[in-house]
Short mmCIF file of C-alpha atoms in Angstrom, two decimals:
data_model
loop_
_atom_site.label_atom_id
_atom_site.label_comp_id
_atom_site.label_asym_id
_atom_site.label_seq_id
_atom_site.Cartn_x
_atom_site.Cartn_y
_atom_site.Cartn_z
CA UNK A 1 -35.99 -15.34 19.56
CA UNK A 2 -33.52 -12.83 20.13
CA UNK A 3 -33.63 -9.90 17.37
CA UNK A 4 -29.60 -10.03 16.67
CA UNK A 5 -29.99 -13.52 15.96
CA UNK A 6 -32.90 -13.14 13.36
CA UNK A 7 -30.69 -10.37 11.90
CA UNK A 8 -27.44 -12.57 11.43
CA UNK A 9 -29.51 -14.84 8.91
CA UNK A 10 -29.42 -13.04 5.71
CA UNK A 11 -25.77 -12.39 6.55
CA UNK A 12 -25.25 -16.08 6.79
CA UNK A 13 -27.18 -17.17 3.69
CA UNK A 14 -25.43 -15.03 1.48
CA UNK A 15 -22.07 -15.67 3.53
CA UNK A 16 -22.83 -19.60 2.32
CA UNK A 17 -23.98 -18.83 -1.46
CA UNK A 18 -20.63 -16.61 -1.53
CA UNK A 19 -18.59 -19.58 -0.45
CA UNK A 20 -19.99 -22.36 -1.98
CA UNK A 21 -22.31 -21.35 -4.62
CA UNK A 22 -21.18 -19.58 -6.97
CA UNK A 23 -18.30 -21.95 -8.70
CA UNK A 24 -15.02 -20.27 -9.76
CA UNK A 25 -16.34 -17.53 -7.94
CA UNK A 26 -16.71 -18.98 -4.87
CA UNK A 27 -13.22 -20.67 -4.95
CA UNK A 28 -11.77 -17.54 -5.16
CA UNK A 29 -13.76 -16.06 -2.36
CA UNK A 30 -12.52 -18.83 -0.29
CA UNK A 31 -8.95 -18.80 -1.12
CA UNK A 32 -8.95 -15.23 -0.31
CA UNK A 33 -10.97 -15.50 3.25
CA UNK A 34 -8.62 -17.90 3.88
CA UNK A 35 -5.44 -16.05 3.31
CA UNK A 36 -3.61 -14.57 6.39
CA UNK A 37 -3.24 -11.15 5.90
CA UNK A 38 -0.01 -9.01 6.32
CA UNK A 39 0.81 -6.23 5.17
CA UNK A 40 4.29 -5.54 6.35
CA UNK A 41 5.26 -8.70 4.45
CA UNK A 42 3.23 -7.50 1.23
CA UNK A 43 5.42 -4.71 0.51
CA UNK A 44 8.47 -6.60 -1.47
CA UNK A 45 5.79 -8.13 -3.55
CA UNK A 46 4.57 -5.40 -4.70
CA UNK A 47 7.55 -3.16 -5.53
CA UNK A 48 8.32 -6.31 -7.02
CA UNK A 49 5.14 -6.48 -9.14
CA UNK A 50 5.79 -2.24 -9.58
CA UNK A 51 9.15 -3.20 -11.18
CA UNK A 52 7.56 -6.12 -13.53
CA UNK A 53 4.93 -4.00 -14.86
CA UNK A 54 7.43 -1.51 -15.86
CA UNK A 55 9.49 -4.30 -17.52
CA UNK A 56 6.79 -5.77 -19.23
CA UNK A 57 5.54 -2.30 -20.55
CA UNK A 58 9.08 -1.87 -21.86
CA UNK A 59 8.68 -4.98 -22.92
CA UNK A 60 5.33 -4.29 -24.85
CA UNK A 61 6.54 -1.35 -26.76
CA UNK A 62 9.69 -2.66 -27.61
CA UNK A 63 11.82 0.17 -25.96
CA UNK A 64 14.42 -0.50 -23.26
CA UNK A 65 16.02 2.75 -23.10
CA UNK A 66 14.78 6.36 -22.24
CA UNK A 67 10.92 7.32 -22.56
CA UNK A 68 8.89 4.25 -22.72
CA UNK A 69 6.53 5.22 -25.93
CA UNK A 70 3.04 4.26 -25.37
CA UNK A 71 0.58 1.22 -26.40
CA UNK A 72 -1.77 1.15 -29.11
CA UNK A 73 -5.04 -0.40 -29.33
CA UNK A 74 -3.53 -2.70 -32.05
CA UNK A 75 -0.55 -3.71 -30.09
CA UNK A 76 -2.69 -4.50 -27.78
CA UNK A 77 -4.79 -6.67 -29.87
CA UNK A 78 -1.58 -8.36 -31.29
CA UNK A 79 -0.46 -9.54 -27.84
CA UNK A 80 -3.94 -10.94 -27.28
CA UNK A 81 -3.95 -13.15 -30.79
CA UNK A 82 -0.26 -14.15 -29.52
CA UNK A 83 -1.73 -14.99 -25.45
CA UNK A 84 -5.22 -16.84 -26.97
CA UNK A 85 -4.29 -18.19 -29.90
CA UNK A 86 -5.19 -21.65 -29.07
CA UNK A 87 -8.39 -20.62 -27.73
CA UNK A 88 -9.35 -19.41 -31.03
CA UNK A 89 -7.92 -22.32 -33.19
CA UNK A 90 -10.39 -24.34 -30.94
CA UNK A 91 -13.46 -22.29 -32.02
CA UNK A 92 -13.62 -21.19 -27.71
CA UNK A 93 -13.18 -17.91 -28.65
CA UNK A 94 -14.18 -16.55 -31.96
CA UNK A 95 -12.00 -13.17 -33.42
CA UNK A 96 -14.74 -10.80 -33.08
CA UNK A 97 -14.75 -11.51 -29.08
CA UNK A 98 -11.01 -11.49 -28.71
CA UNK A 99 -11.61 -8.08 -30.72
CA UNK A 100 -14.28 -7.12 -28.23
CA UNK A 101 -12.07 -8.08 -25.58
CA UNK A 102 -9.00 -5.67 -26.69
CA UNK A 103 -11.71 -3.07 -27.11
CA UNK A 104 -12.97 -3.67 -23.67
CA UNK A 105 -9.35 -3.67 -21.90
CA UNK A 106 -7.86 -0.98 -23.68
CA UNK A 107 -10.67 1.40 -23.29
CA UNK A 108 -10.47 0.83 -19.64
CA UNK A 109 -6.82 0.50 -18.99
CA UNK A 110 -6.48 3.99 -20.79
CA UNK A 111 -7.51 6.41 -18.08
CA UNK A 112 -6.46 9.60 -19.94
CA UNK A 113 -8.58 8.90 -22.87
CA UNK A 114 -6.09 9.64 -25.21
CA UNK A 115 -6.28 6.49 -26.83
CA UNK A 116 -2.65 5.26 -26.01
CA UNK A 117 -1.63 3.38 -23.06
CA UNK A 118 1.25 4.68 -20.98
CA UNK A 119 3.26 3.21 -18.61
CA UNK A 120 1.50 4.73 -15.58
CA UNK A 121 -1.97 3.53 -16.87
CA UNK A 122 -0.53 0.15 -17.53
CA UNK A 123 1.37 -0.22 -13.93
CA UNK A 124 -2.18 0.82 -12.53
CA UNK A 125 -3.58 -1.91 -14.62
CA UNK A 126 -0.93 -3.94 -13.19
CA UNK A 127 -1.30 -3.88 -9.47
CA UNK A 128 -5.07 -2.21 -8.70
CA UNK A 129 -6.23 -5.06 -7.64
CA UNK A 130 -3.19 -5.84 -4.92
CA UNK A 131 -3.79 -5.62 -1.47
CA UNK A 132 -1.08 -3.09 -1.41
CA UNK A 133 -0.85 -1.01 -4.32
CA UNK A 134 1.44 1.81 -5.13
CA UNK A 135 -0.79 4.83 -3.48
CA UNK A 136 -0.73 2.74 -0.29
CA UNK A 137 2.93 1.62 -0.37
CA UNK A 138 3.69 5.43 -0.47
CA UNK A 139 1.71 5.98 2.96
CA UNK A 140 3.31 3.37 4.29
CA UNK A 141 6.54 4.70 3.82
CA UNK A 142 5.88 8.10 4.01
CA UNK A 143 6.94 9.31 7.37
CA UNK A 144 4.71 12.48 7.38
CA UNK A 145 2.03 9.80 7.93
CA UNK A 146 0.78 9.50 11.39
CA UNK A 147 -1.17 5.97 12.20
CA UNK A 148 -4.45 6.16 13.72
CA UNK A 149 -4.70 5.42 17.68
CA UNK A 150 -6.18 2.38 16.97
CA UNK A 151 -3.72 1.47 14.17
CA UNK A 152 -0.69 2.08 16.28
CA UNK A 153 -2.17 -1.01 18.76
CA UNK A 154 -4.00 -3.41 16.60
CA UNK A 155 -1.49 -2.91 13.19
CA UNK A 156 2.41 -4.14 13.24
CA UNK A 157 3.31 -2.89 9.92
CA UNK A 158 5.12 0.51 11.51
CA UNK A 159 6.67 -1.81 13.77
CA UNK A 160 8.33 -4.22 11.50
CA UNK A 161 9.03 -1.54 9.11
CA UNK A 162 11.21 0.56 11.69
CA UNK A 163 13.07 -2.57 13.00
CA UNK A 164 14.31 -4.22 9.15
CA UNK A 165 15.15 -0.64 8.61
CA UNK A 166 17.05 -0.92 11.45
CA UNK A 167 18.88 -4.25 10.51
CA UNK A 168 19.20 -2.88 7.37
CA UNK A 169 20.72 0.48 7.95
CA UNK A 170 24.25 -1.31 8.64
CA UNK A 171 24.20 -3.42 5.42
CA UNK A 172 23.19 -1.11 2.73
CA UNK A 173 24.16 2.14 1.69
CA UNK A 174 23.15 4.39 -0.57
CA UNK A 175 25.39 7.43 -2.35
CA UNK A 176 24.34 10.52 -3.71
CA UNK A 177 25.08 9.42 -7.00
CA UNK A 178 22.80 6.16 -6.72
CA UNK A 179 19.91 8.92 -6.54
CA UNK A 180 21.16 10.88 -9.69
CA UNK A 181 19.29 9.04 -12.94
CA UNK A 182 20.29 9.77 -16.10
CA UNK A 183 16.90 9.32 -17.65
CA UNK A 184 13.52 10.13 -15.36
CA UNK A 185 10.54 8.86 -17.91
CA UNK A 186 7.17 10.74 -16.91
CA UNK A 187 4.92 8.38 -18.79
CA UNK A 188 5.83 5.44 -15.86
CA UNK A 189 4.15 7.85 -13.01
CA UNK A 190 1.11 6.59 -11.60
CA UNK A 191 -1.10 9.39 -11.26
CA UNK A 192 -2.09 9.35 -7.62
CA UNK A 193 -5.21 10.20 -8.72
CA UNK A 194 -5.93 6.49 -9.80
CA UNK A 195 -3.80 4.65 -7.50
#
C-alpha cells in the first residue's frame, strides 16, 4: 500500500463528515464548494453590499444627513425584538436569549470597545465574511499593487479589470467637482486594521 494513499484517508473521512454529516452545516459547506469562484465578477457585489451597509446604518440611527451618530446596545436590542418577534411569541426564543444575543453581537461588532457601534464597525460587520471585502477590494484596485508571478498567469482579475476600464473609459466621466463632497463622515471608515 502506497504511503500517499494511506495518508489521503483521514483527509477523505473528514472531507465526507464535512459534506454530508453535519446538517445545516454541511449544506452550506456544499453550496459553497460548489460555487464557481470569481473574483473579478465579485467586485460590484460588494461595493454594492459597502453601499447597503452604509444605508442601513443610516438607516439604524435614524440620520440621513452629515455624521452618521453611532448605535447603542439598546438600539440594537430594539431592532432584534422588531427582526424575532415571532420567534419569541412562539416560546422559540425566550427574552433573556434574544437579550443574550444583543449582548453577544454588540460586544463583538464593537471593535473599539467604546460601547457604541459606528458605521465602520458595522460595515465590517457587514461584509467580513465576503469573499471580497473592503481591505481586498482596495488591493485590487490599487495600482501600486504588483501581482505575484504566479498570480499574473493563473488569476484573470487584473485582466478583466484593465479591459472594462477600458470600455468604460469612453462612457463615463468624472469632473473635479464629482470628487468634492460636501460632508466626509469619519465614523463610516473601516479601519484597515479590521478589514
Amino acid at each position: 500500500v502506497d504511503i500517499a494513499v494511506v495518508l489521503q484517508i483521514p483527509h477523505c473521512i473528514i472531507l465526507f463528515i464535512a459534506m454530508y454529516s453535519l446538517g445545516i452545516t454541511s449544506d452550506v459547506y456544499r453550496t459553497t464548494a460548489r460555487t464557481k469562484l470569481s473574483i473579478f465578477h465579485k467586485f460590484h457585489a460588494s461595493v454594492a453590499q459597502l453601499m447597503l451597509a452604509e444605508v442601513a446604518f443610516r438607516g439604524l440611527v435614524r440620520t440621513w444627513d452629515g455624521a452618521t451618530g453611532s448605535l447603542t446596545p439598546q438600539m440594537l436590542l430594539e431592532r432584534l425584538r422588531d427582526i424575532f418577534t415571532e420567534h419569541v411569541a412562539s416560546g422559540i426564543l425566550q427574552t433573556s436569549e434574544l437579550e443574550q444575543m444583543a449582548k453577544v453581537i454588540f460586544t463583538v461588532m464593537d471593535i473599539n470597545e467604546n460601547g457604541r457601534i459606528n458605521c465602520g464597525e458595522f460595515i465590517h460587520a457587514c461584509t467580513d465574511q465576503e469573499d471580497v471585502n473592503m481591505h481586498a477590494l482596495t488591493a485590487y484596485f490599487d495600482e501600486q499593487t504588483t501581482p505575484t508571478i504566479l498570480g499574473r498567469f493563473l488569476d484573470d482579475t487584473n485582466h478583466e479589470k484593465r479591459k472594462v476600464s477600458e470600455r468604460a473609459r469612453g462612457k463615463i466621466c468624472f469632473l473635479p467637482q464629482d470628487f468634492e463632497s460636501e460632508v466626509v463622515d469619519e465614523n463610516c471608515q473601516v479601519d484597515d486594521r479590521f478589514a
